[in-house]
Amino acid sequence: MKTIFIYYLIVINIVTLLVYGIDKWKAKRKRWRIPESVLILLAVIGGSIGALLGMYIWHHKTQHAKFKIGVPIILLMQIVAVFFYLQKFQG
């Protein structure tokens, strides 16, 4: 089960990183954009590291408080949740 979870996190973070890059590409070309709700949802479902990397690699959404503050908070909450989950099953 742990292996599946790790693979899931790897895949969702790669997908999230790519989606942030695609949205930045679309923004530069004034094309149809990926909704902000989708970008945040990707972070919530496990892609918060990919979201942070995407924000800073492509300088995308770094001026929006929802992303600048929200994504790190999501990541912190995910780290805390995993920590407590692991503590529950180690003891």
XYZ file of N, CA and C in Angstrom:
273
model
N 0.826 -1.203 0.000
C 0.000 0.000 0.000
C 0.868 1.265 0.000
N 1.972 1.217 0.764
C 2.866 2.378 0.802
C 3.459 2.650 -0.575
N 3.795 1.580 -1.289
C 4.391 1.731 -2.617
C 3.422 2.404 -3.572
N 2.174 2.001 -3.546
C 1.159 2.616 -4.406
C 1.013 4.094 -4.071
N 1.004 4.414 -2.775
C 0.885 5.811 -2.344
C 2.074 6.636 -2.837
N 3.258 6.084 -2.746
C 4.457 6.802 -3.213
C 4.388 7.030 -4.722
N 3.999 5.997 -5.476
C 3.853 6.154 -6.924
C 2.785 7.202 -7.253
N 1.697 7.179 -6.507
C 0.636 8.166 -6.707
C 1.188 9.579 -6.516
N 1.932 9.784 -5.423
C 2.482 11.119 -5.158
C 3.441 11.560 -6.257
N 4.247 10.648 -6.742
C 5.180 10.991 -7.823
C 4.402 11.412 -9.067
N 3.413 10.607 -9.445
C 2.641 10.892 -10.662
C 1.844 12.187 -10.520
N 1.140 12.385 -9.410
C 0.309 13.580 -9.259
C 1.170 14.841 -9.212
N 2.362 14.757 -8.657
C 3.231 15.934 -8.625
C 3.814 16.242 -9.996
N 4.145 15.224 -10.775
C 4.625 15.455 -12.145
C 3.501 16.052 -12.984
N 2.299 15.487 -12.864
C 1.141 16.012 -13.610
C 0.887 17.473 -13.216
N 0.906 17.761 -11.925
C 0.650 19.127 -11.454
C 1.698 20.092 -11.982
N 2.957 19.713 -11.917
C 4.037 20.548 -12.443
C 3.801 20.844 -13.918
N 3.459 19.826 -14.689
C 3.213 20.015 -16.119
C 1.987 20.888 -16.379
N 0.933 20.710 -15.602
C -0.281 21.521 -15.784
C 0.014 22.994 -15.497
N 0.794 23.278 -14.458
C 1.172 24.664 -14.178
C 1.979 25.237 -15.343
N 2.872 24.428 -15.903
C 3.656 24.874 -17.051
C 2.794 25.129 -18.273
N 1.838 24.250 -18.521
C 0.916 24.424 -19.645
C 0.087 25.694 -19.465
N -0.391 25.928 -18.244
C -1.185 27.133 -17.999
C -0.356 28.387 -18.218
N 0.894 28.370 -17.803
C 1.772 29.524 -18.039
C 1.982 29.733 -19.532
N 2.198 28.651 -20.253
C 2.373 28.723 -21.697
C 1.136 29.342 -22.350
N -0.037 28.880 -21.908
C -1.288 29.414 -22.445
C -1.457 30.893 -22.088
N -1.068 31.268 -20.886
C -1.197 32.670 -20.454
C -0.359 33.586 -21.341
N 0.849 33.160 -21.663
C 1.721 33.981 -22.506
C 1.150 34.158 -23.904
N 0.379 33.198 -24.364
C -0.172 33.236 -25.713
C -1.637 33.693 -25.746
N -2.130 34.156 -24.597
C -3.508 34.648 -24.480
C -4.513 33.625 -25.005
N -4.316 32.386 -24.573
C -5.206 31.299 -24.959
C -6.087 30.912 -23.786
N -7.037 30.002 -24.038
C -7.925 29.499 -22.997
C -7.083 28.944 -21.863
N -7.432 29.318 -20.625
C -6.631 28.982 -19.448
C -7.243 27.853 -18.645
N -6.411 27.225 -17.865
C -6.854 26.205 -16.921
C -7.408 26.944 -15.705
N -8.615 26.615 -15.255
C -9.202 27.339 -14.117
C -8.330 27.236 -12.857
N -8.298 28.336 -12.101
C -7.533 28.339 -10.850
C -8.014 27.249 -9.904
N -9.306 26.956 -9.928
C -9.832 25.909 -9.048
C -9.200 24.548 -9.360
N -8.908 24.294 -10.629
C -8.248 23.035 -11.013
C -6.806 23.032 -10.509
N -6.131 24.163 -10.629
C -4.744 24.244 -10.161
C -4.668 24.014 -8.648
N -5.584 24.605 -7.903
C -5.619 24.407 -6.450
C -6.008 22.964 -6.123
N -6.983 22.426 -6.837
C -7.414 21.044 -6.597
C -6.260 20.062 -6.783
N -5.447 20.271 -7.793
C -4.297 19.398 -8.012
C -3.355 19.424 -6.807
N -3.179 20.591 -6.209
C -2.351 20.690 -5.005
C -3.009 19.946 -3.852
N -4.308 20.104 -3.692
C -5.032 19.485 -2.579
C -4.991 17.962 -2.655
N -5.076 17.407 -3.857
C -5.114 15.947 -3.976
C -3.724 15.311 -3.988
N -2.730 16.083 -3.605
C -1.395 15.517 -3.429
C -0.299 16.138 -4.266
N -0.652 17.067 -5.132
C 0.345 17.665 -6.009
C 0.910 18.980 -5.526
N 0.950 19.186 -4.226
C 1.393 20.485 -3.702
C 2.878 20.755 -3.984
N 3.701 19.733 -3.981
C 5.122 19.940 -4.304
C 5.261 20.319 -5.777
N 4.540 19.629 -6.640
C 4.544 19.972 -8.063
C 4.011 21.371 -8.309
N 2.988 21.767 -7.534
C 2.434 23.111 -7.666
C 3.481 24.157 -7.280
N 4.150 23.945 -6.156
C 5.187 24.897 -5.727
C 6.321 24.966 -6.745
N 6.751 23.819 -7.228
C 7.811 23.815 -8.246
C 7.346 24.538 -9.504
N 6.121 24.274 -9.928
C 5.581 24.941 -11.106
C 5.485 26.441 -10.936
N 5.098 26.869 -9.744
C 5.000 28.301 -9.479
C 6.355 28.980 -9.618
N 7.393 28.342 -9.137
C 8.693 28.998 -9.119
C 9.555 28.697 -10.335
N 9.378 27.556 -10.957
C 10.118 27.279 -12.192
C 9.620 28.189 -13.315
N 8.284 28.296 -13.434
C 7.710 29.084 -14.519
C 7.247 30.465 -14.058
N 7.514 30.833 -12.815
C 7.092 32.141 -12.286
C 5.607 32.357 -12.568
N 4.838 31.378 -12.159
C 3.408 31.373 -12.470
C 2.586 31.387 -11.185
N 1.687 32.344 -11.082
C 0.780 32.487 -9.940
C 1.509 32.874 -8.651
N 2.721 33.372 -8.762
C 3.493 33.708 -7.558
C 3.037 35.015 -6.916
N 2.247 35.809 -7.626
C 1.763 37.069 -7.062
C 0.339 36.955 -6.518
N -0.261 35.802 -6.690
C -1.631 35.590 -6.217
C -1.572 35.000 -4.811
N -2.156 35.689 -3.846
C -2.116 35.229 -2.443
C -2.693 33.826 -2.292
N -3.731 33.535 -3.066
C -4.360 32.218 -3.009
C -3.329 31.114 -3.264
N -2.375 31.397 -4.116
C -1.344 30.418 -4.452
C -0.095 30.610 -3.596
N 0.340 31.849 -3.469
C 1.566 32.160 -2.731
C 1.487 31.700 -1.275
N 0.316 31.834 -0.672
C 0.113 31.427 0.722
C -0.593 30.077 0.789
N -1.573 29.892 -0.078
C -2.408 28.696 -0.022
C -1.676 27.396 -0.298
N -0.863 27.363 -1.338
C -0.179 26.116 -1.695
C 0.802 25.677 -0.597
N 1.618 26.576 -0.041
C 2.476 26.133 1.070
C 1.679 25.646 2.289
N 0.532 26.267 2.556
C -0.312 25.808 3.670
C -0.851 24.407 3.376
N -1.269 24.180 2.137
C -1.742 22.850 1.753
C -0.635 21.823 1.951
N 0.574 22.150 1.502
C 1.711 21.237 1.668
C 1.974 20.962 3.144
N 1.972 21.991 3.953
C 2.207 21.822 5.390
C 1.146 20.917 6.014
N -0.111 21.134 5.640
C -1.190 20.293 6.163
C -1.014 18.837 5.721
N -0.554 18.641 4.505
C -0.334 17.276 4.014
C 0.816 16.609 4.764
N 1.870 17.355 5.039
C 3.005 16.809 5.794
C 2.558 16.417 7.196
N 1.793 17.275 7.844
C 1.292 16.983 9.191
C 0.392 15.750 9.165
N -0.492 15.661 8.174
C -1.402 14.516 8.072
C -0.626 13.215 7.892
N 0.381 13.223 7.038
C 1.194 12.016 6.824
C 1.965 11.669 8.090
N 2.496 12.676 8.771
C 3.225 12.439 10.012
C 2.338 11.738 11.039
N 1.122 12.277 11.245
C 0.224 11.673 12.219
C -0.261 10.284 11.777
N -0.465 10.108 10.489
C -0.860 8.813 9.952
C 0.235 7.777 10.230
N 1.480 8.152 9.974
C 2.590 7.231 10.209
C 2.774 6.945 11.701
N 2.583 7.959 12.551
C 2.696 7.780 13.991
C 1.644 6.794 14.499
N 0.465 6.877 13.948
C -0.627 6.010 14.368
C -0.310 4.540 14.096
N 0.350 4.275 12.986
C 0.609 2.898 12.603
C 1.990 2.381 13.037
N 2.835 3.235 13.587
C 4.134 2.780 14.077
C 4.047 2.343 15.537
N 3.104 2.901 16.262
C 3.034 2.636 17.684
C 2.178 1.525 18.102
